[in-house]
Every structure is written in structure tokens, then in C-alpha cells.
mmCIF file of C-alpha atoms in Angstrom:
data_model
loop_
_atom_site.group_PDB
_atom_site.id
_atom_site.type_symbol
_atom_site.label_atom_id
_atom_site.label_comp_id
_atom_site.label_asym_id
_atom_site.label_seq_id
_atom_site.Cartn_x
_atom_site.Cartn_y
_atom_site.Cartn_z
ATOM 1 C CA MET B 1 -10.079 -8.845 -22.736
ATOM 2 C CA SER B 2 -10.679 -11.762 -20.328
ATOM 3 C CA GLN B 3 -12.441 -11.679 -17.030
ATOM 4 C CA GLY B 4 -10.370 -12.324 -13.925
ATOM 5 C CA ARG B 5 -10.475 -15.485 -11.878
ATOM 6 C CA MET B 6 -9.465 -16.019 -8.256
ATOM 7 C CA VAL B 7 -7.451 -19.143 -7.517
ATOM 8 C CA ASN B 8 -6.502 -20.654 -4.166
ATOM 9 C CA VAL B 9 -2.740 -21.043 -3.634
ATOM 10 C CA GLY B 10 -1.872 -22.257 -0.132
ATOM 11 C CA ASP B 11 -3.305 -19.828 2.347
ATOM 12 C CA VAL B 12 -3.864 -16.986 -0.130
ATOM 13 C CA GLU B 13 -6.153 -16.193 -3.076
ATOM 14 C CA LEU B 14 -4.526 -14.808 -6.168
ATOM 15 C CA TRP B 15 -6.327 -12.780 -8.836
ATOM 16 C CA THR B 16 -5.487 -14.178 -12.225
ATOM 17 C CA GLU B 17 -6.423 -13.444 -15.819
ATOM 18 C CA GLU B 18 -6.182 -15.811 -18.780
ATOM 19 C CA PHE B 19 -6.113 -14.983 -22.483
ATOM 20 C CA GLY B 20 -5.986 -17.076 -25.687
ATOM 21 C CA ASP B 21 -6.697 -20.684 -26.544
ATOM 22 C CA PRO B 22 -6.024 -23.054 -23.576
ATOM 23 C CA ALA B 23 -4.604 -25.540 -26.088
ATOM 24 C CA HIS B 24 -1.835 -23.062 -27.040
ATOM 25 C CA PRO B 25 1.594 -22.971 -25.316
ATOM 26 C CA PRO B 26 1.244 -21.372 -21.863
ATOM 27 C CA VAL B 27 3.047 -18.149 -21.066
ATOM 28 C CA LEU B 28 3.005 -17.008 -17.436
ATOM 29 C CA LEU B 29 3.750 -13.319 -16.932
ATOM 30 C CA VAL B 30 5.298 -12.609 -13.479
ATOM 31 C CA MET B 31 5.412 -8.907 -12.528
ATOM 32 C CA GLY B 32 7.905 -7.333 -10.162
ATOM 33 C CA SER B 33 7.876 -6.415 -6.516
ATOM 34 C CA MET B 34 4.874 -4.378 -5.310
ATOM 35 C CA SER B 35 3.387 -4.489 -8.814
ATOM 36 C CA GLN B 36 0.053 -5.663 -10.051
ATOM 37 C CA GLY B 37 -0.344 -8.025 -12.926
ATOM 38 C CA VAL B 38 -2.229 -5.498 -15.041
ATOM 39 C CA LEU B 39 1.075 -3.655 -15.440
ATOM 40 C CA TRP B 40 1.653 -6.190 -18.202
ATOM 41 C CA PRO B 41 0.100 -3.928 -20.876
ATOM 42 C CA ASP B 42 -2.991 -5.105 -22.684
ATOM 43 C CA GLU B 43 -1.466 -4.365 -26.100
ATOM 44 C CA PHE B 44 1.615 -6.461 -25.292
ATOM 45 C CA VAL B 45 -0.539 -9.314 -23.980
ATOM 46 C CA GLY B 46 -2.690 -9.104 -27.079
ATOM 47 C CA ARG B 47 0.331 -9.484 -29.364
ATOM 48 C CA LEU B 48 1.382 -12.639 -27.536
ATOM 49 C CA VAL B 49 -2.144 -14.069 -27.864
ATOM 50 C CA ALA B 50 -2.281 -13.177 -31.533
ATOM 51 C CA GLY B 51 1.020 -15.038 -31.907
ATOM 52 C CA GLY B 52 -0.611 -18.251 -30.679
ATOM 53 C CA ARG B 53 0.107 -18.197 -26.948
ATOM 54 C CA ARG B 54 -2.062 -18.883 -23.912
ATOM 55 C CA VAL B 55 -1.180 -16.005 -21.621
ATOM 56 C CA ILE B 56 -1.791 -15.727 -17.881
ATOM 57 C CA ARG B 57 -1.052 -12.672 -15.758
ATOM 58 C CA TYR B 58 -1.790 -12.307 -12.045
ATOM 59 C CA ASP B 59 -1.562 -10.115 -8.917
ATOM 60 C CA HIS B 60 1.015 -11.142 -6.363
ATOM 61 C CA ARG B 61 -0.187 -11.524 -2.806
ATOM 62 C CA ASP B 62 -0.576 -8.083 -1.216
ATOM 63 C CA THR B 63 -1.101 -6.424 -4.618
ATOM 64 C CA GLY B 64 -4.210 -5.606 -6.603
ATOM 65 C CA ARG B 65 -7.160 -7.882 -5.950
ATOM 66 C CA SER B 66 -5.185 -10.730 -4.409
ATOM 67 C CA THR B 67 -5.152 -11.553 -0.688
ATOM 68 C CA THR B 68 -3.718 -8.898 1.582
ATOM 69 C CA VAL B 69 -2.407 -9.879 5.016
ATOM 70 C CA ASP B 70 -1.453 -8.388 8.363
ATOM 71 C CA PHE B 71 2.273 -8.879 8.046
ATOM 72 C CA ASP B 72 2.855 -8.594 11.806
ATOM 73 C CA SER B 73 0.638 -11.618 12.497
ATOM 74 C CA HIS B 74 1.165 -13.456 9.209
ATOM 75 C CA PRO B 75 4.717 -12.711 8.029
ATOM 76 C CA TYR B 76 6.106 -14.361 4.917
ATOM 77 C CA THR B 77 9.307 -14.364 2.820
ATOM 78 C CA TRP B 78 10.123 -14.070 -0.854
ATOM 79 C CA ALA B 79 10.363 -17.844 -0.956
ATOM 80 C CA ALA B 80 6.580 -17.822 -0.345
ATOM 81 C CA ILE B 81 6.032 -15.398 -3.227
ATOM 82 C CA LYS B 82 8.129 -17.721 -5.430
ATOM 83 C CA ASP B 83 6.019 -20.707 -4.334
ATOM 84 C CA ASP B 84 2.893 -18.756 -5.270
ATOM 85 C CA VAL B 85 4.061 -18.910 -8.909
ATOM 86 C CA LEU B 86 4.231 -22.699 -8.772
ATOM 87 C CA GLY B 87 0.947 -22.944 -6.947
ATOM 88 C CA LEU B 88 -0.716 -20.830 -9.637
ATOM 89 C CA LEU B 89 0.536 -23.214 -12.322
ATOM 90 C CA ASP B 90 -0.799 -26.117 -10.298
ATOM 91 C CA ALA B 91 -4.193 -24.369 -9.954
ATOM 92 C CA TYR B 92 -4.410 -24.056 -13.718
ATOM 93 C CA GLY B 93 -3.264 -27.631 -14.260
ATOM 94 C CA ILE B 94 -0.084 -26.526 -16.038
ATOM 95 C CA GLY B 95 2.909 -28.757 -15.536
ATOM 96 C CA ALA B 96 5.423 -26.448 -17.262
ATOM 97 C CA ALA B 97 5.160 -22.976 -18.789
ATOM 98 C CA HIS B 98 7.115 -20.352 -20.605
ATOM 99 C CA ILE B 99 7.924 -17.949 -17.766
ATOM 100 C CA VAL B 100 8.359 -14.264 -18.519
ATOM 101 C CA GLY B 101 9.372 -12.142 -15.495
ATOM 102 C CA HIS B 102 9.909 -8.441 -15.099
ATOM 103 C CA SER B 103 12.226 -6.995 -12.463
ATOM 104 C CA ALA B 104 11.766 -9.098 -9.287
ATOM 105 C CA GLY B 105 9.508 -11.328 -11.358
ATOM 106 C CA GLY B 106 12.574 -12.093 -13.435
ATOM 107 C CA LEU B 107 14.472 -13.016 -10.264
ATOM 108 C CA LEU B 108 11.602 -15.376 -9.319
ATOM 109 C CA GLY B 109 11.779 -16.912 -12.745
ATOM 110 C CA GLN B 110 15.541 -17.539 -12.393
ATOM 111 C CA TRP B 111 14.936 -19.108 -8.963
ATOM 112 C CA ILE B 112 12.291 -21.483 -10.253
ATOM 113 C CA ALA B 113 14.243 -22.369 -13.388
ATOM 114 C CA ALA B 114 17.299 -23.232 -11.267
ATOM 115 C CA GLU B 115 15.488 -25.243 -8.597
ATOM 116 C CA GLN B 116 12.656 -26.840 -10.604
ATOM 117 C CA PRO B 117 13.738 -26.974 -14.218
ATOM 118 C CA ASP B 118 10.911 -29.322 -15.108
ATOM 119 C CA ARG B 119 8.374 -26.483 -14.555
ATOM 120 C CA VAL B 120 10.034 -24.031 -17.039
ATOM 121 C CA LEU B 121 9.876 -24.477 -20.815
ATOM 122 C CA THR B 122 11.693 -21.269 -21.529
ATOM 123 C CA LEU B 123 12.721 -18.326 -19.382
ATOM 124 C CA THR B 124 12.546 -14.653 -20.354
ATOM 125 C CA VAL B 125 13.968 -12.164 -17.892
ATOM 126 C CA ILE B 126 13.243 -8.394 -18.358
ATOM 127 C CA GLY B 127 14.937 -5.627 -16.356
ATOM 128 C CA ALA B 128 16.074 -7.981 -13.596
ATOM 129 C CA SER B 129 19.097 -8.701 -11.449
ATOM 130 C CA PRO B 130 20.975 -12.021 -11.268
ATOM 131 C CA LEU B 131 19.696 -14.396 -8.618
ATOM 132 C CA GLY B 132 22.096 -14.270 -5.665
ATOM 133 C CA GLY B 133 23.368 -10.804 -6.492
ATOM 134 C CA ARG B 134 21.714 -9.167 -3.455
ATOM 135 C CA GLU B 135 20.375 -6.310 -5.529
ATOM 136 C CA GLY B 136 18.316 -5.088 -2.624
ATOM 137 C CA GLN B 137 21.462 -4.479 -0.566
ATOM 138 C CA VAL B 138 23.064 -2.590 -3.478
ATOM 139 C CA LEU B 139 19.977 -0.402 -3.773
ATOM 140 C CA MET B 140 19.908 0.307 -0.018
ATOM 141 C CA ARG B 141 23.614 1.291 0.018
ATOM 142 C CA ALA B 142 23.012 3.596 -2.951
ATOM 143 C CA LEU B 143 20.056 5.331 -1.275
ATOM 144 C CA MET B 144 22.075 5.784 1.916
ATOM 145 C CA GLY B 145 25.024 7.255 0.010
ATOM 146 C CA GLN B 146 27.296 4.413 0.960
ATOM 147 C CA GLU B 147 30.157 3.168 -1.225
ATOM 148 C CA GLN B 148 29.535 -0.158 -2.913
ATOM 149 C CA PRO B 149 32.016 -2.916 -1.984
ATOM 150 C CA PRO B 150 34.084 -4.523 -4.720
ATOM 151 C CA GLY B 151 32.245 -7.146 -6.724
ATOM 152 C CA SER B 152 28.813 -5.615 -6.051
ATOM 153 C CA LEU B 153 26.208 -5.206 -8.776
ATOM 154 C CA PRO B 154 26.181 -1.887 -10.623
ATOM 155 C CA PRO B 155 24.120 0.655 -8.570
ATOM 156 C CA PRO B 156 21.038 2.517 -9.877
ATOM 157 C CA THR B 157 21.409 5.766 -11.785
ATOM 158 C CA PRO B 158 21.881 9.077 -9.970
ATOM 159 C CA GLU B 159 18.449 10.226 -11.139
ATOM 160 C CA PHE B 160 16.814 7.214 -9.484
ATOM 161 C CA VAL B 161 18.777 7.776 -6.255
ATOM 162 C CA GLU B 162 17.932 11.481 -6.251
ATOM 163 C CA PHE B 163 14.211 10.808 -6.595
ATOM 164 C CA PHE B 164 14.071 8.504 -3.556
ATOM 165 C CA THR B 165 16.478 10.618 -1.542
ATOM 166 C CA LYS B 166 14.081 13.544 -1.912
ATOM 167 C CA ALA B 167 11.041 11.409 -1.217
ATOM 168 C CA ALA B 168 12.562 10.125 1.994
ATOM 169 C CA VAL B 169 12.681 13.642 3.518
ATOM 170 C CA ASN B 170 9.187 14.657 2.437
ATOM 171 C CA PRO B 171 5.905 13.655 4.063
ATOM 172 C CA PRO B 172 4.430 10.582 2.439
ATOM 173 C CA PRO B 173 1.660 11.322 -0.088
ATOM 174 C CA ALA B 174 -1.746 11.475 1.548
ATOM 175 C CA GLY B 175 -4.984 10.721 -0.195
ATOM 176 C CA ARG B 176 -5.745 9.370 -3.621
ATOM 177 C CA ARG B 177 -4.657 12.363 -5.679
ATOM 178 C CA GLU B 178 -1.288 12.797 -3.974
ATOM 179 C CA GLN B 179 -0.563 9.078 -4.099
ATOM 180 C CA ILE B 180 -1.378 8.917 -7.810
ATOM 181 C CA ASP B 181 0.745 12.026 -8.495
ATOM 182 C CA PHE B 182 3.676 10.406 -6.648
ATOM 183 C CA GLN B 183 3.356 7.199 -8.681
ATOM 184 C CA ILE B 184 3.304 9.179 -11.918
ATOM 185 C CA GLU B 185 6.559 10.880 -11.047
ATOM 186 C CA LEU B 186 8.089 7.576 -10.032
ATOM 187 C CA ALA B 187 6.990 6.078 -13.354
ATOM 188 C CA ARG B 188 8.647 9.019 -15.147
ATOM 189 C CA VAL B 189 11.957 8.220 -13.482
ATOM 190 C CA LEU B 190 11.599 4.465 -14.174
ATOM 191 C CA HIS B 191 10.649 5.170 -17.767
ATOM 192 C CA GLY B 192 13.981 6.881 -18.370
ATOM 193 C CA PRO B 193 14.943 9.882 -20.454
ATOM 194 C CA ALA B 194 15.192 8.407 -23.915
ATOM 195 C CA LEU B 195 11.546 7.827 -25.017
ATOM 196 C CA PRO B 196 8.673 10.296 -24.748
ATOM 197 C CA PHE B 197 6.696 9.910 -21.507
ATOM 198 C CA ASP B 198 2.907 9.992 -21.772
ATOM 199 C CA GLU B 199 1.831 11.690 -18.523
ATOM 200 C CA ASP B 200 -1.883 11.492 -19.325
ATOM 201 C CA GLY B 201 -1.675 7.837 -20.205
ATOM 202 C CA GLN B 202 0.349 7.103 -17.075
ATOM 203 C CA ARG B 203 -2.291 8.909 -14.945
ATOM 204 C CA ARG B 204 -4.969 6.557 -16.359
ATOM 205 C CA VAL B 205 -2.733 3.586 -15.487
ATOM 206 C CA GLU B 206 -2.075 4.775 -11.930
ATOM 207 C CA GLU B 207 -5.772 5.548 -11.343
ATOM 208 C CA ARG B 208 -6.665 2.043 -12.404
ATOM 209 C CA LEU B 209 -3.974 0.527 -10.161
ATOM 210 C CA HIS B 210 -5.000 2.584 -7.176
ATOM 211 C CA ASP B 211 -8.727 1.940 -7.560
ATOM 212 C CA ARG B 212 -8.529 -1.821 -8.146
ATOM 213 C CA ALA B 213 -6.247 -2.438 -5.187
ATOM 214 C CA ALA B 214 -7.928 -4.082 -2.190
ATOM 215 C CA ASP B 215 -5.434 -2.206 0.018
ATOM 216 C CA PRO B 216 -2.989 0.114 -1.784
ATOM 217 C CA ALA B 217 -0.709 0.219 1.252
ATOM 218 C CA ALA B 218 -0.313 -3.570 1.451
ATOM 219 C CA VAL B 219 2.375 -3.573 -1.253
ATOM 220 C CA THR B 220 4.935 -2.479 1.338
ATOM 221 C CA ASN B 221 4.724 -6.017 2.732
ATOM 222 C CA HIS B 222 6.927 -7.087 -0.139
ATOM 223 C CA GLN B 223 9.644 -4.806 1.242
ATOM 224 C CA ARG B 224 9.145 -6.229 4.749
ATOM 225 C CA ALA B 225 9.408 -9.742 3.352
ATOM 226 C CA GLY B 226 12.768 -8.839 1.817
ATOM 227 C CA VAL B 227 14.052 -7.234 4.983
ATOM 228 C CA SER B 228 12.854 -10.074 7.210
ATOM 229 C CA ALA B 229 14.937 -12.521 5.235
ATOM 230 C CA SER B 230 17.611 -10.397 3.546
ATOM 231 C CA GLU B 231 19.627 -13.441 2.482
ATOM 232 C CA PHE B 232 16.635 -15.122 0.848
ATOM 233 C CA GLU B 233 18.350 -15.452 -2.567
ATOM 234 C CA PRO B 234 20.246 -18.669 -3.114
ATOM 235 C CA ALA B 235 23.587 -17.873 -4.734
ATOM 236 C CA GLY B 236 25.696 -19.803 -7.185
ATOM 237 C CA ILE B 237 22.902 -21.868 -8.755
ATOM 238 C CA LEU B 238 22.230 -20.111 -12.027
ATOM 239 C CA HIS B 239 24.471 -22.616 -13.827
ATOM 240 C CA ARG B 240 21.700 -25.160 -13.157
ATOM 241 C CA VAL B 241 19.279 -23.393 -15.446
ATOM 242 C CA VAL B 242 18.669 -25.555 -18.497
ATOM 243 C CA ALA B 243 15.637 -23.738 -19.911
ATOM 244 C CA PRO B 244 16.459 -21.689 -23.016
ATOM 245 C CA THR B 245 16.866 -18.182 -21.583
ATOM 246 C CA LEU B 246 16.370 -14.720 -23.125
ATOM 247 C CA VAL B 247 17.564 -11.772 -21.015
ATOM 248 C CA ILE B 248 16.193 -8.354 -21.960
ATOM 249 C CA GLU B 249 17.368 -4.994 -20.740
ATOM 250 C CA GLY B 250 16.739 -1.431 -21.865
ATOM 251 C CA THR B 251 19.663 0.752 -22.853
ATOM 252 C CA HIS B 252 18.383 3.340 -20.324
ATOM 253 C CA GLU B 253 17.658 1.001 -17.398
ATOM 254 C CA PRO B 254 17.741 3.182 -14.258
ATOM 255 C CA VAL B 255 17.312 0.604 -11.490
ATOM 256 C CA LYS B 256 19.489 -2.337 -12.514
ATOM 257 C CA PRO B 257 21.796 -1.026 -15.221
ATOM 258 C CA GLY B 258 24.067 -3.678 -16.649
ATOM 259 C CA HIS B 259 22.520 -6.462 -14.626
ATOM 260 C CA GLY B 260 21.125 -8.211 -17.694
ATOM 261 C CA ALA B 261 24.587 -8.969 -19.075
ATOM 262 C CA LEU B 262 25.555 -10.507 -15.732
ATOM 263 C CA ILE B 263 22.518 -12.824 -15.843
ATOM 264 C CA ALA B 264 23.365 -13.883 -19.384
ATOM 265 C CA GLN B 265 26.947 -14.646 -18.320
ATOM 266 C CA GLU B 266 25.812 -16.969 -15.563
ATOM 267 C CA ILE B 267 23.129 -18.948 -17.373
ATOM 268 C CA PRO B 268 24.537 -21.346 -19.944
ATOM 269 C CA GLY B 269 23.598 -20.436 -23.473
ATOM 270 C CA ALA B 270 21.530 -17.362 -22.456
ATOM 271 C CA GLU B 271 20.917 -14.687 -25.060
ATOM 272 C CA LEU B 272 21.038 -10.988 -24.211
ATOM 273 C CA LEU B 273 18.775 -8.511 -26.035
ATOM 274 C CA MET B 274 19.251 -4.779 -25.437
ATOM 275 C CA ILE B 275 16.231 -2.657 -26.405
ATOM 276 C CA GLU B 276 17.121 0.877 -27.473
ATOM 277 C CA GLY B 277 15.603 3.615 -25.357
ATOM 278 C CA MET B 278 13.756 1.375 -22.893
ATOM 279 C CA GLY B 279 14.099 2.068 -19.175
ATOM 280 C CA HIS B 280 12.531 -0.024 -16.401
ATOM 281 C CA THR B 281 8.936 0.122 -17.708
ATOM 282 C CA LEU B 282 7.102 -1.454 -20.622
ATOM 283 C CA PRO B 283 5.993 1.583 -22.701
ATOM 284 C CA PRO B 284 4.009 1.336 -25.912
ATOM 285 C CA GLN B 285 7.070 2.099 -28.030
ATOM 286 C CA VAL B 286 8.613 -1.279 -27.188
ATOM 287 C CA HIS B 287 5.579 -3.572 -27.157
ATOM 288 C CA ARG B 288 6.097 -4.904 -30.679
ATOM 289 C CA GLN B 289 9.815 -5.587 -30.202
ATOM 290 C CA LEU B 290 9.228 -7.228 -26.828
ATOM 291 C CA ALA B 291 6.403 -9.402 -28.048
ATOM 292 C CA ASP B 292 8.201 -10.411 -31.211
ATOM 293 C CA ALA B 293 11.284 -11.426 -29.284
ATOM 294 C CA ILE B 294 9.258 -13.490 -26.807
ATOM 295 C CA LEU B 295 7.169 -15.145 -29.538
ATOM 296 C CA GLU B 296 10.387 -16.173 -31.315
ATOM 297 C CA HIS B 297 11.989 -17.364 -28.091
ATOM 298 C CA THR B 298 8.956 -19.427 -27.038
ATOM 299 C CA GLY B 299 8.172 -20.845 -30.540
ATOM 300 C CA ASP B 300 8.668 -24.375 -31.886
ATOM 301 C CA ARG B 301 9.614 -25.914 -28.488
ATOM 302 C CA PRO B 302 8.106 -29.046 -26.907
ATOM 303 C CA GLU B 303 5.409 -28.349 -24.299
#
């Protein structure tokens, strides 16, 4: 696999990694909140490259090997994280790319596609909520046991709520082993009940994530960025998206169940693909189906 490269984007440095022929159509993989770019699995990336794509994945600010900040003295908002995506494309000299976003990365992709359509060749959204839906507020009400008001997005599953309700009353994990064990159990919940969960494989993933992070605790700055500007999502603009859009959701999505269909309803001409058994992660069982769908969606379009 490729070696990483640091790029300057505004006042931060982002760790990035590029695969494939630079002459091939560019696919930018945007991971979710508090998530490192290497959570885009190597096998999945390899399938995209084998299909003739130039693939870039990266660590958001405050994740992995990218810049970490003191949020108290250098606060930022999710608009800044969105602008990091555009700055990364500029740093690579890419005018427009096929954007593939997972979870909050899918929300960022919607935001960019609605506001700067010239930068997005196609949009693929995986396990995400519709831009403007205030999914964070829905999640917070669910964790606090509050009733959702009419018109809100569907809440997370009871299993997801139970996990974090229990975590909230227990001491936070201390030390590398406890932190990794906690992340494995979280991954089990996010994975969902339908497909076999590889605990040993997940431990290797979590060990890698923990050990390559400049500051494992810095990821919580993403939460602070959301709280500091809770109304950061522009609403009512998804109809502006002109990029061909593929919305993907697992049939066992625990965090944002049913949100994919709502995105597809708001974006003109969007296609919805439900993947049997998938939860909120990208397990080996779905790599081929995911990659094939994205290769088809991003193929034979002008760059």
C-alpha cells in the first residue's frame, strides 16, 4: 500500500494517503466523526484501485496523524472540517472528485455537493443522515431518554442507546488496554447483529488506530465542535445537489436507521442501495458489494 503524505490545509496539516494511477478518476474517501482515514479498509480501497480509480483517504484534523489542537484556545466548527475537504483537494491539484463519505463524512459530502457542485463529480453517501436533519440532537435526546418531537429523524436502535447509557455511568476506560477493549465493544454494537463479528480482527484494527494516533483523546474535539455550533447544518438545500448520488445504508444500521431513504428523497434523482446485513461499519463481508456499486456509480462520467 501507499506511503502517507502530510498536506497543509489552512492552519492544519492533514495526513493523507494516495493509491492508484494519478491519471485515473479521483475518488476521495471521507470518514466519519472522530474516525481515522485508515478505517476505510485496505481491501475495499484495493478493489477501487483495481477498478481504475485514483483513491485518496485521509485523517481529519484531531484524528490519527493529522494536526491536533487545544480546542479551548483554538476552537473550530464543523464548517472548518468541511473546508478541510476542499483544501485537501486543492493541495492535490484536484478540481473535482468523486466523493465517498461514511457517516458524518457523508454529511460533509452532501454539504459540499449542495454548496459547491463544481467540486463533486459524483456523490456516494454511506450510513449517513440528511444534511439539515440535526441528527446530533436526535441522538442526544435518545441517550437522555427524551421523546423525539414530531418530524424528527428516526432515533438509534435500543441496543445502541443501551451501550452508551451504561458507558455514561461507568468510569471512562483508563490506559491502552481498557481503551482498546471499549472500542472493540463499541465496534460490536456498530457492526450490528446480522453478520459474524471478528473480535480478533477488530482488536488488530483498534490497536493500530490507538497506536498511530498523535493524541487518542483529541477526537472528542469533534464533539465539542458540534456542540459549540449546534445549528451548523444548513437546512433545505439538498435539492441543489446536481451530482449523481448513490445513497447506501445497511439493513441493520444501528445509529441512523432509515436515514438513507430520507437523503434519497431530498436529492433529485438519487439512488438508494440497501446492503443486507450491514450495520454502521464496513466489514469484509460487504467490501465487494460496496466497491462494485461505487465503481459502477463513478464509471463513464466526465472528469
